[in-house]
Short mmCIF file of N, CA and C in Angstrom, two decimals:
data_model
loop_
_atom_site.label_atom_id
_atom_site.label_comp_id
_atom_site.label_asym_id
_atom_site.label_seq_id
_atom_site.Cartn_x
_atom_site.Cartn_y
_atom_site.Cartn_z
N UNK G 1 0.84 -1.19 0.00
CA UNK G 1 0.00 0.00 0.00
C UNK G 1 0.88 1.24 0.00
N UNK G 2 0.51 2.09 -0.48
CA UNK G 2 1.45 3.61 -0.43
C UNK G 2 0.49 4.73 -0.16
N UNK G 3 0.43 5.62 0.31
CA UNK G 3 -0.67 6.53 0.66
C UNK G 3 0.32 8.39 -0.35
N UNK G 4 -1.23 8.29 -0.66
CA UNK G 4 -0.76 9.56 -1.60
C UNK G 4 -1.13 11.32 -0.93
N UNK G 5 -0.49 12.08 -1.14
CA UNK G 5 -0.47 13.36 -0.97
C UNK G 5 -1.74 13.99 -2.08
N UNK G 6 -2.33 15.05 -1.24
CA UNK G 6 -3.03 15.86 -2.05
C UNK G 6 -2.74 16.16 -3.64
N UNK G 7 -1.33 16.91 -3.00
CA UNK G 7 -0.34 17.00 -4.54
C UNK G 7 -0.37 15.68 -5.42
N UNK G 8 0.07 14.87 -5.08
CA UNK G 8 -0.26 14.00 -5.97
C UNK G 8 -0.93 13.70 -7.21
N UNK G 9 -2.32 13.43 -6.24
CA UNK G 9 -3.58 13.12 -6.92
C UNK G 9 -3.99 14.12 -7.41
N UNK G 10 -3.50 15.51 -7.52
CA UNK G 10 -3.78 16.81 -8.56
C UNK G 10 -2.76 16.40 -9.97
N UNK G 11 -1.23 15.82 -9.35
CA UNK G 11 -0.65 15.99 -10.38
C UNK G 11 -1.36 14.72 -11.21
N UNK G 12 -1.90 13.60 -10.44
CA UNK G 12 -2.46 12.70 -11.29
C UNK G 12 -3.23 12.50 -12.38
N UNK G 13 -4.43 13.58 -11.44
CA UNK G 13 -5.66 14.06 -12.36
C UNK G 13 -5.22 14.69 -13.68
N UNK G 14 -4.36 15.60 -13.64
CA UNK G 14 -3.75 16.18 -14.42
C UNK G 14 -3.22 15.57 -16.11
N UNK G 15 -2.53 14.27 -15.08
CA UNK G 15 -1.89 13.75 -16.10
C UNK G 15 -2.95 12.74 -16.92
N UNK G 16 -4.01 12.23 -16.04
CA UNK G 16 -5.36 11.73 -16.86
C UNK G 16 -5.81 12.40 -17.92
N UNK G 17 -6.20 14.00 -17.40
CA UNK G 17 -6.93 14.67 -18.62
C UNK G 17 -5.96 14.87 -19.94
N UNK G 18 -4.99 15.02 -19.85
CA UNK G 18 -3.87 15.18 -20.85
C UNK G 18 -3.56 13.68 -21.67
N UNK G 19 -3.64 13.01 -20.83
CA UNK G 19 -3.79 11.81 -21.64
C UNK G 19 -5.02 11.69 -22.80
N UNK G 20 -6.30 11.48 -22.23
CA UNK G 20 -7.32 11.91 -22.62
C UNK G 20 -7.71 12.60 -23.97
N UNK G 21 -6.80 13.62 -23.69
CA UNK G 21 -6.29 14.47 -24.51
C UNK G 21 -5.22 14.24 -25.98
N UNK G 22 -5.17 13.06 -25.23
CA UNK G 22 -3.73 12.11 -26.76
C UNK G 22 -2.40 12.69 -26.26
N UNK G 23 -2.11 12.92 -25.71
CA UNK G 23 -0.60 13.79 -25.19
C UNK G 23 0.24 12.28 -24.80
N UNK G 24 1.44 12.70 -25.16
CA UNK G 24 2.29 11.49 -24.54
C UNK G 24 2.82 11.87 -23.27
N UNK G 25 3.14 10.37 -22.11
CA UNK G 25 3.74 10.69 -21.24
C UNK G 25 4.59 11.62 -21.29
N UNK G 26 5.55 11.42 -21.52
CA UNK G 26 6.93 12.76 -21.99
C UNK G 26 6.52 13.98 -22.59
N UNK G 27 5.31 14.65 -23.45
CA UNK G 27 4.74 15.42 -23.40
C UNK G 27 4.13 16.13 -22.20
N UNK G 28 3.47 15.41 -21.43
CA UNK G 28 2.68 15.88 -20.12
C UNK G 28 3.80 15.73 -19.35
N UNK G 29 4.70 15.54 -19.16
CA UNK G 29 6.07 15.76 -18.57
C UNK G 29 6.74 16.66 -18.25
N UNK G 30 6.96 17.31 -19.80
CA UNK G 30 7.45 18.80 -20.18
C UNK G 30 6.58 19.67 -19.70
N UNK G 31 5.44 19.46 -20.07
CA UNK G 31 4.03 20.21 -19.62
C UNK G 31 3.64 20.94 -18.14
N UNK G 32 3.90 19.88 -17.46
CA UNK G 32 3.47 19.99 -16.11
C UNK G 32 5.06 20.40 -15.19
N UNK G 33 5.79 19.91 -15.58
CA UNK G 33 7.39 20.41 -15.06
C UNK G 33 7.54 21.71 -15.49
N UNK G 34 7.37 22.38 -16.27
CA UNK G 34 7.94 23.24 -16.90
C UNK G 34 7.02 24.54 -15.61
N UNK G 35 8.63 25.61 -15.71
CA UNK G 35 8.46 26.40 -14.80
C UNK G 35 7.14 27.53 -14.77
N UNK G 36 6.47 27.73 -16.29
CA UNK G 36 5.44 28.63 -16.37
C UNK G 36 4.64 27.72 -16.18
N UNK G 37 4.14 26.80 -15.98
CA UNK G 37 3.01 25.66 -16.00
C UNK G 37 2.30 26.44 -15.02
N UNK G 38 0.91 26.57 -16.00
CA UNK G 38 -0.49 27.79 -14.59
C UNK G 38 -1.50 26.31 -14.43
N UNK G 39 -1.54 25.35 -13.19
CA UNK G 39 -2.82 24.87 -13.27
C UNK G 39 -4.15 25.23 -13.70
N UNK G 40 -4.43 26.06 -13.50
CA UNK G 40 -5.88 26.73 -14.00
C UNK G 40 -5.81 27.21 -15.24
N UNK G 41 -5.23 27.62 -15.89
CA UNK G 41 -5.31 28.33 -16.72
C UNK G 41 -5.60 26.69 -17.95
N UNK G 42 -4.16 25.40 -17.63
CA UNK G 42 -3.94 24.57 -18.26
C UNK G 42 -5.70 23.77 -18.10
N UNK G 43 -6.51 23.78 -16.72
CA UNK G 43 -7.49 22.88 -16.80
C UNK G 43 -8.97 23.84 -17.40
N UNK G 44 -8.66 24.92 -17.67
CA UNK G 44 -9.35 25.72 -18.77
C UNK G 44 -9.06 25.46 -20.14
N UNK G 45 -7.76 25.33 -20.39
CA UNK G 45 -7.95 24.77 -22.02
C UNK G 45 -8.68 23.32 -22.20
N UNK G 46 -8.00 22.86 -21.17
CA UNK G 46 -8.35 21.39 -21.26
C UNK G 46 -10.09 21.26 -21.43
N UNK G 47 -10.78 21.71 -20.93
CA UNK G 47 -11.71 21.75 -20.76
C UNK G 47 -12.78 22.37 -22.49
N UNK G 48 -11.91 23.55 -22.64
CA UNK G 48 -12.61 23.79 -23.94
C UNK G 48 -11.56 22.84 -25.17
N UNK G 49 -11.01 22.56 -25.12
CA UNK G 49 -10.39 20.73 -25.78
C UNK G 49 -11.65 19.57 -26.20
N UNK G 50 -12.27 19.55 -25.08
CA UNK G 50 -12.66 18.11 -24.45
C UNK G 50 -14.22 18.52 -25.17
N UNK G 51 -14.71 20.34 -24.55
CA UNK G 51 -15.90 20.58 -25.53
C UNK G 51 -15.70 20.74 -26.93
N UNK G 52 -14.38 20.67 -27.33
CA UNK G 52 -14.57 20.57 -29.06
C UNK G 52 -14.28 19.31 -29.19
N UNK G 53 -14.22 18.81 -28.88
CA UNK G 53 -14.18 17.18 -29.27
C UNK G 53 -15.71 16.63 -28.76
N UNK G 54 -16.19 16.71 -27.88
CA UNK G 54 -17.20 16.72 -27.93
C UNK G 54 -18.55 17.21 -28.97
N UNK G 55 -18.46 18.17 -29.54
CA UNK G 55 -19.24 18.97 -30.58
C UNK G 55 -18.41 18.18 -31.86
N UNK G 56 -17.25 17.37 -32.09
CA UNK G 56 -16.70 16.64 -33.08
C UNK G 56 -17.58 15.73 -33.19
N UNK G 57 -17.69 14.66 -31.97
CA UNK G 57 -18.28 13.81 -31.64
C UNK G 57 -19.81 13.47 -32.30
N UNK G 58 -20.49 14.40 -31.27
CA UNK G 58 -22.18 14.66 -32.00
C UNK G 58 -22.14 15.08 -32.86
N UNK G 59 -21.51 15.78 -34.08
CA UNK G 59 -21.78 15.67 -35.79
C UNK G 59 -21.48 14.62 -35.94
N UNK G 60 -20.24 13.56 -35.53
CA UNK G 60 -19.92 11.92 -36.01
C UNK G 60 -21.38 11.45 -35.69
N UNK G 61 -21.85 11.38 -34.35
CA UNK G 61 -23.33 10.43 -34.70
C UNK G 61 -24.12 11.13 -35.48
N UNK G 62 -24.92 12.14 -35.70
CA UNK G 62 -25.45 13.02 -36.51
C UNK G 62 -25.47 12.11 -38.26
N UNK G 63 -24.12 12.33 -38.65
CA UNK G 63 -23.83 11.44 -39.83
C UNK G 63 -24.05 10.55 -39.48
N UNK G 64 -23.40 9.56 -38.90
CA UNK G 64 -23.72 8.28 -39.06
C UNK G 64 -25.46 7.95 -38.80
N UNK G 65 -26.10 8.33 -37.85
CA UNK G 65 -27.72 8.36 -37.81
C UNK G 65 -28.26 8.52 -38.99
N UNK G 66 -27.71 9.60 -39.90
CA UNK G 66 -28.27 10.44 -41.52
C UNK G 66 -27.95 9.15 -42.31
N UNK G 67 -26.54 8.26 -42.08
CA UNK G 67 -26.26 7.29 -43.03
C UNK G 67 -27.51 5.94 -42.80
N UNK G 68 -27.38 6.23 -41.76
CA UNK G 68 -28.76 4.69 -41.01
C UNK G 68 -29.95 4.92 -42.19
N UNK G 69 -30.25 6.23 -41.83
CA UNK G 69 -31.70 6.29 -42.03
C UNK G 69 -31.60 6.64 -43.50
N UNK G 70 -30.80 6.97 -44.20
CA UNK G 70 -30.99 7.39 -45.62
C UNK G 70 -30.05 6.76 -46.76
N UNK G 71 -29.24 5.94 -45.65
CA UNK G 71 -28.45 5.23 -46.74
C UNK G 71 -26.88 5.99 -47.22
N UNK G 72 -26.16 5.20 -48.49
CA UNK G 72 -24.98 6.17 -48.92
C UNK G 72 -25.16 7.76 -49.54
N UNK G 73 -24.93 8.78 -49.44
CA UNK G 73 -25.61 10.03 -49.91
C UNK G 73 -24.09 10.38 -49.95
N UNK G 74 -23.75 12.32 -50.60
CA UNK G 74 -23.37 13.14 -50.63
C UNK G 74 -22.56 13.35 -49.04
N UNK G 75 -21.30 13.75 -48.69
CA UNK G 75 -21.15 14.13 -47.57
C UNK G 75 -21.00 15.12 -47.18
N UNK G 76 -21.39 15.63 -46.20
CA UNK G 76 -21.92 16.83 -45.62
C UNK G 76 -20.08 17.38 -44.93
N UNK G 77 -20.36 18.82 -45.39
CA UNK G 77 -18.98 19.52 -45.27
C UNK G 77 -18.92 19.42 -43.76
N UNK G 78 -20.07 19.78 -42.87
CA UNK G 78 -19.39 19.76 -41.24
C UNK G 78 -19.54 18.84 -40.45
N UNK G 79 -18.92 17.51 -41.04
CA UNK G 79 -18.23 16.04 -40.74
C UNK G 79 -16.82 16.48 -40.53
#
């Protein structure tokens, strides 16, 4: 068993969402080491990241639902 520090489990979380994110270990490395590194500022991008991938997302089902129901067609530019 090992018991973790507050710090820690911030730097953990951290390194989850960045993953998440597609970042490589050694990326989120540099990232989070590096001397300007602003937590907040970094879990604000992250965040509008995660809502554009999200809004990526729901046009992917969008199409694919349009392909269900109507078959092979024309593809729509905001895919």
């Amino acid at each position: 068993y090992r018991l973790y520090s507050d710090e820690d489990l911030e730097r953990l979380q951290q390194i989850l969402l960045f993953r998440e994110l597609r970042f490589s270990l050694k990326e989120i490395k540099g990232i989070i080491d590096h001397p300007s590194f602003d937590k907040q500022l970094a879990l604000d991008q992250q965040i509008q990241l995660l809502e554009l991938e999200k809004e990526r997302l729901e046009r992917l089902i969008l199409f694919a639902k349009e392909v269900k129901l109507l078959g092979v067609k024309a593809m729509n530019d905001e895919v």
